[in-house]
Short mmCIF file of C-alpha atoms in Angstrom, two decimals:
data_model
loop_
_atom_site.label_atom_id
_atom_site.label_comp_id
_atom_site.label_asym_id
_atom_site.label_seq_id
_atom_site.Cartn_x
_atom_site.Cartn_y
_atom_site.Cartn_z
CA UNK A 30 11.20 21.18 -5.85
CA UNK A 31 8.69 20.95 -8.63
CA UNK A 32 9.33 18.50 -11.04
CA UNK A 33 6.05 19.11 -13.52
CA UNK A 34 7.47 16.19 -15.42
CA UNK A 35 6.08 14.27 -12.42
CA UNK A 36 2.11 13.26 -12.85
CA UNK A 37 1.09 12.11 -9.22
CA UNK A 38 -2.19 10.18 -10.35
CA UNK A 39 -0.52 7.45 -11.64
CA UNK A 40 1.14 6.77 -7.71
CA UNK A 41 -1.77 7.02 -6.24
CA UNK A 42 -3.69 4.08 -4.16
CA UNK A 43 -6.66 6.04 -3.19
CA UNK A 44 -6.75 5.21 0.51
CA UNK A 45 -10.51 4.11 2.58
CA UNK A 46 -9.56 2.80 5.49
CA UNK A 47 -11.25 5.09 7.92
CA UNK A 48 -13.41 2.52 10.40
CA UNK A 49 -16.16 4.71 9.76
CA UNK A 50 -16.20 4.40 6.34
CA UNK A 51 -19.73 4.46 4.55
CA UNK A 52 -20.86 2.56 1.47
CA UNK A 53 -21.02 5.68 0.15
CA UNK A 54 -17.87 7.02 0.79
CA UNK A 55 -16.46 4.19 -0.70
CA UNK A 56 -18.31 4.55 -4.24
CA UNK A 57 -17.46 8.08 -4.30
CA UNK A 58 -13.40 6.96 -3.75
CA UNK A 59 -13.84 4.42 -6.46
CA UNK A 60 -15.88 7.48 -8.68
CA UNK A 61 -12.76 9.75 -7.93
CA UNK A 62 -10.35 6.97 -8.84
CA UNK A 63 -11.81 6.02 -12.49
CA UNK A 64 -11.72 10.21 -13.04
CA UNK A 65 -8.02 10.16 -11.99
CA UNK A 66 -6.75 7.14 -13.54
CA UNK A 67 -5.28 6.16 -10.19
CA UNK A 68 -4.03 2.49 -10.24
CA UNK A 69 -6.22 0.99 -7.35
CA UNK A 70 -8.41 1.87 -4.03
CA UNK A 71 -7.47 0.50 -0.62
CA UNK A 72 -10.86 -0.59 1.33
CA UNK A 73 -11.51 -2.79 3.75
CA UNK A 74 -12.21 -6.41 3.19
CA UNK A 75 -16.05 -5.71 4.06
CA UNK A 76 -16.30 -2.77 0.87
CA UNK A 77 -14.37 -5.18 -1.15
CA UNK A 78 -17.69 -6.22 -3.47
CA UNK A 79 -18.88 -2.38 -2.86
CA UNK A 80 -16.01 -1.61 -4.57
CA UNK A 81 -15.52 -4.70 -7.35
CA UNK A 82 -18.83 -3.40 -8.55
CA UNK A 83 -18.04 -0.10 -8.91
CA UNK A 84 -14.91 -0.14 -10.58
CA UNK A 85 -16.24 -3.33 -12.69
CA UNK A 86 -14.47 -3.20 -16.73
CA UNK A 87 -12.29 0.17 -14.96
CA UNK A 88 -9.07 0.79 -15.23
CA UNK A 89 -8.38 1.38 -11.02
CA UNK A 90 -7.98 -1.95 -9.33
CA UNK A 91 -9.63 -3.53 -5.99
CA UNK A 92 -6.97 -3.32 -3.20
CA UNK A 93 -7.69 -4.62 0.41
CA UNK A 94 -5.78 -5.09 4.08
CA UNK A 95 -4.86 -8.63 5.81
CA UNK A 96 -4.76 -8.40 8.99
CA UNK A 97 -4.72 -5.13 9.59
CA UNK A 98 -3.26 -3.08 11.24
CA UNK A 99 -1.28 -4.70 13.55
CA UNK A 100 -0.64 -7.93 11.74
CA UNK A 101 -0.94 -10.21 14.81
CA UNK A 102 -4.02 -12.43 13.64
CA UNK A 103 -3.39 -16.18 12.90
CA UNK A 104 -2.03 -16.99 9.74
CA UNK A 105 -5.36 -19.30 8.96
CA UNK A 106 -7.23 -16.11 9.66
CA UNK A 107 -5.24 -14.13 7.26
CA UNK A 108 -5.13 -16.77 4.43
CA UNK A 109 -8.85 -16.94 4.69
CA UNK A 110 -9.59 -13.02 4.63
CA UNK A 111 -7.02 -13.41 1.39
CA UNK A 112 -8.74 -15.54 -0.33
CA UNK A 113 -12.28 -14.00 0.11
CA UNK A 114 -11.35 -11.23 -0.38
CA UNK A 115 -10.21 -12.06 -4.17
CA UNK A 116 -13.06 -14.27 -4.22
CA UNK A 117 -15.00 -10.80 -4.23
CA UNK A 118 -12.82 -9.11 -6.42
CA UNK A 119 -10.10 -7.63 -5.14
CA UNK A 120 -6.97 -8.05 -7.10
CA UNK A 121 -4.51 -6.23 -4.59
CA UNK A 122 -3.84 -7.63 -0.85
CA UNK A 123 -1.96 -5.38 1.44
CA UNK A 124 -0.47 -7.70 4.00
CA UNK A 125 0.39 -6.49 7.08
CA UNK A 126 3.48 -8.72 8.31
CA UNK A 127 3.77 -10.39 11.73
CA UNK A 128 6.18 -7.95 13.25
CA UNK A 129 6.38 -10.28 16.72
CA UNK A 130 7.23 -13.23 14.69
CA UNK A 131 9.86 -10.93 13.16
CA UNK A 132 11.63 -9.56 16.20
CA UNK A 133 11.85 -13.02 18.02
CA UNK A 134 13.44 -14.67 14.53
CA UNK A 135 10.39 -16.63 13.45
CA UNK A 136 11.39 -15.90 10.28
CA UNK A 137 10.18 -19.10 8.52
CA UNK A 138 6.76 -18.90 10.37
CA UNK A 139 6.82 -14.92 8.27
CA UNK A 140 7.84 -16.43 5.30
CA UNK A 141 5.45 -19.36 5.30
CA UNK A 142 2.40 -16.99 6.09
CA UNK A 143 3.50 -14.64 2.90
CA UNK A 144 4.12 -17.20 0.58
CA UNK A 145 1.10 -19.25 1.61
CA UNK A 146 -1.18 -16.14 0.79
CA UNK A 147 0.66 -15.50 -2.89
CA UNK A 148 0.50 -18.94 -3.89
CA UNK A 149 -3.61 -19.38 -2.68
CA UNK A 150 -4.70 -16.38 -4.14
CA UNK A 151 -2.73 -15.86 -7.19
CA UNK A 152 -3.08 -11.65 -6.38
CA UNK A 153 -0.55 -9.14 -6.24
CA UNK A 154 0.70 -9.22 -2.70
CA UNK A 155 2.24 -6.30 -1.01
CA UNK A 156 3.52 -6.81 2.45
CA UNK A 157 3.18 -4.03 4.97
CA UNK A 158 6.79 -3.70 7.19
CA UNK A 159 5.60 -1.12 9.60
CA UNK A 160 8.92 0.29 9.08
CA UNK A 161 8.54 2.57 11.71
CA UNK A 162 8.62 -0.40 14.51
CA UNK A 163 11.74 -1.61 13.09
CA UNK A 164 15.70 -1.55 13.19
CA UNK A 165 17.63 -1.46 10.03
CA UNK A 166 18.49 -5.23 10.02
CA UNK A 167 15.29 -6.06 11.21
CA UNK A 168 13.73 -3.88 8.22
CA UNK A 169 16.30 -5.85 5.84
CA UNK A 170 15.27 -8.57 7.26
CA UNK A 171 11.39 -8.26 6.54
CA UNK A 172 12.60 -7.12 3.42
CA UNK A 173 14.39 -10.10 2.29
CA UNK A 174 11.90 -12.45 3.52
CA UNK A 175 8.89 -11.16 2.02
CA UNK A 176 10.65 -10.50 -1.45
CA UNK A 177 11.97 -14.63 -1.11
CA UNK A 178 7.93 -15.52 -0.35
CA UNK A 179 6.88 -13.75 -3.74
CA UNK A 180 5.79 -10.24 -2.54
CA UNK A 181 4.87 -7.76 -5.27
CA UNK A 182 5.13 -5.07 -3.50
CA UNK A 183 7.33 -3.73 0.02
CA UNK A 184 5.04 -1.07 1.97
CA UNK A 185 6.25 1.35 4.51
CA UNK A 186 3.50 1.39 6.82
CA UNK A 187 0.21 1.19 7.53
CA UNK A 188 -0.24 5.12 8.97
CA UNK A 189 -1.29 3.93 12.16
CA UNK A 190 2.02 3.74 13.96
CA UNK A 191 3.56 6.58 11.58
CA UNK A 192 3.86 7.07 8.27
CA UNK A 193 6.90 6.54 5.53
CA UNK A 194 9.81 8.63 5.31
CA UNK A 195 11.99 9.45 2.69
CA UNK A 196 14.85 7.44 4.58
CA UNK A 197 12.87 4.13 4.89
CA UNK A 198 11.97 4.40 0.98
CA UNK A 199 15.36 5.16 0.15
CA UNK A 200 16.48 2.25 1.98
CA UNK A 201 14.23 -0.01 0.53
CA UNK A 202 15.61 1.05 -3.05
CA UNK A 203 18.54 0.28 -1.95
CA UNK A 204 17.33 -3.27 -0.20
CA UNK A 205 15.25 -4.28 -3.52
CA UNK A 206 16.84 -2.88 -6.19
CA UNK A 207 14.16 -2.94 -8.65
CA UNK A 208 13.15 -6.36 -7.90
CA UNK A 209 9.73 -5.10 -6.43
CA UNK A 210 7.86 -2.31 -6.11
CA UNK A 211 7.62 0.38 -3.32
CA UNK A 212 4.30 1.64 -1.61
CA UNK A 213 4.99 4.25 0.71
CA UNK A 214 2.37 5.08 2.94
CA UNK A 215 0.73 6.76 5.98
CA UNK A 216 0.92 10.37 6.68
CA UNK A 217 1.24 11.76 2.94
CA UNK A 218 -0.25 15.77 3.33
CA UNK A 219 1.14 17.85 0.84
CA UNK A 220 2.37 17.22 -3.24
CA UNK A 221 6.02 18.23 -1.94
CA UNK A 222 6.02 15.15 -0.08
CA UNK A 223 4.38 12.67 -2.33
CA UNK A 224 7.08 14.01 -5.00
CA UNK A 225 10.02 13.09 -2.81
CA UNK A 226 9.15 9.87 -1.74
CA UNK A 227 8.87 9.16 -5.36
CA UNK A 228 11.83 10.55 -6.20
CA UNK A 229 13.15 8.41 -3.02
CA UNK A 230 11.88 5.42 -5.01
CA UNK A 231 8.45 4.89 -4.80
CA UNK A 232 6.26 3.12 -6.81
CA UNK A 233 3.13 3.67 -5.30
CA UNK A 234 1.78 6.02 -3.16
CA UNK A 235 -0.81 5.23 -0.64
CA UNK A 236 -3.19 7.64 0.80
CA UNK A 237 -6.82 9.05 1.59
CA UNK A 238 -5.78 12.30 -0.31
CA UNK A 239 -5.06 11.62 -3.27
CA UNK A 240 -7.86 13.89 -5.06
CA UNK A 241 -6.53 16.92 -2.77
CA UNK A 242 -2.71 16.16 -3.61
CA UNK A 243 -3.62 16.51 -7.30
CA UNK A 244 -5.46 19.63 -7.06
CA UNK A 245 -2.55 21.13 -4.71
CA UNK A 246 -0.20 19.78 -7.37
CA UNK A 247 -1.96 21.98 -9.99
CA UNK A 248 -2.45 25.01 -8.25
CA UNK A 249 1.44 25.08 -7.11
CA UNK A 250 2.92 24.31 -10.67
CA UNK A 251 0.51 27.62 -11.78
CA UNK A 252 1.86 30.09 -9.39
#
């Protein structure tokens, strides 16, 4: 399945979330981004003014984790990291949901904590599900709740429990239907699979390959 009519760049959230993650590294992901046109790079809250600076008057946006990955930090802790971390730039927060609070139907406490960090930081907020640790009404569940606290954005996953499949982005089209966007994430390898999630309904596309994707892309749609 091909689709050249499909341009994969414009998906892409170039991905720097490795722990090991160098200064360096992350200037060369924001360097890769601005030559792509991708629409943001994912770092850490700690490369957050690495990478402000180095994608200062560019096109790619400044997109950082809360509380992740597992989501289980206080909500004061959250709302802080938040709101430094768009104190130093970044203009994307990738939220990482409170999947206990979830399961045992704290679902106010979950909204509260979403809506809190939307309305302090004025960013675009995209909640991570973890769909992977979830059953379909729980995932509707998150769904609904984070979309009623002003999320910008549903995301799969955060790779480190597994990554998105086609089935959980279909079902979020289906859950959303076009009120926000889709990030799927974790565990994107080859252009075959970035093309069907999208086709599945993604908006965005998170991962640490994007660069390789695009040159796989080109080399397939030659042969």
């Amino acid at each position: 399945m091909e689709h050249p009519e499909i341009d994969l760049a414009p998906y892409i959230d170039q991905a720097v979330l490795q722990p090991t993650a160098t200064p360096q590294v992350v200037q060369q992901a924001c360097q890769a981004a601005i030559q792509y046109n991708f629409p943001a790079v994912c770092v850490y809250p700690s490369a957050v003014a690495i990478a402000t600076e180095a994608l200062h008057n560019k096109s790619p946006q400044v997109c950082t984790v809360i509380g992740f990955p597992t989501g289980a930090t206080s909500s004061a802790a959250k709302c802080y990291e938040a709101q430094d971390a768009a104190d130093n730039g970044a203009t994307e927060l990738d939220v990482v949901i409170n999947l206990g609070w979830l399961k045992a139907g704290e679902t106010d406490a979950v909204y509260q904590e979403v809506a809190q960090i939307v309305e302090a930081t004025g960013q675009t907020v995209k909640t991570i599900l973890e769909t992977n640790c979830l059953t379909p009404n729980e995932l509707q569940l998150a769904a609904e709740i984070c979309m009623d606290a002003g999320a910008a954005y549903l995301k799969t996953s955060t790779g480190w429990f597994g990554g998105a499949t086609i089935a959980d982005v279909r079902r979020l089209r289906e859950l959303t239907q076009g009120r926000v966007g889709i990030k799927a994430s974790g565990g994107i390898r080859t252009p075959e699979q970035a093309i069907e999630l999208i086709l599945a309904g993604a908006t965005r596309l998170g991962t640490s390959r994007g660069v390789e994707l695009l040159t796989l892309r080109e080399q397939g749609l030659k042969t």
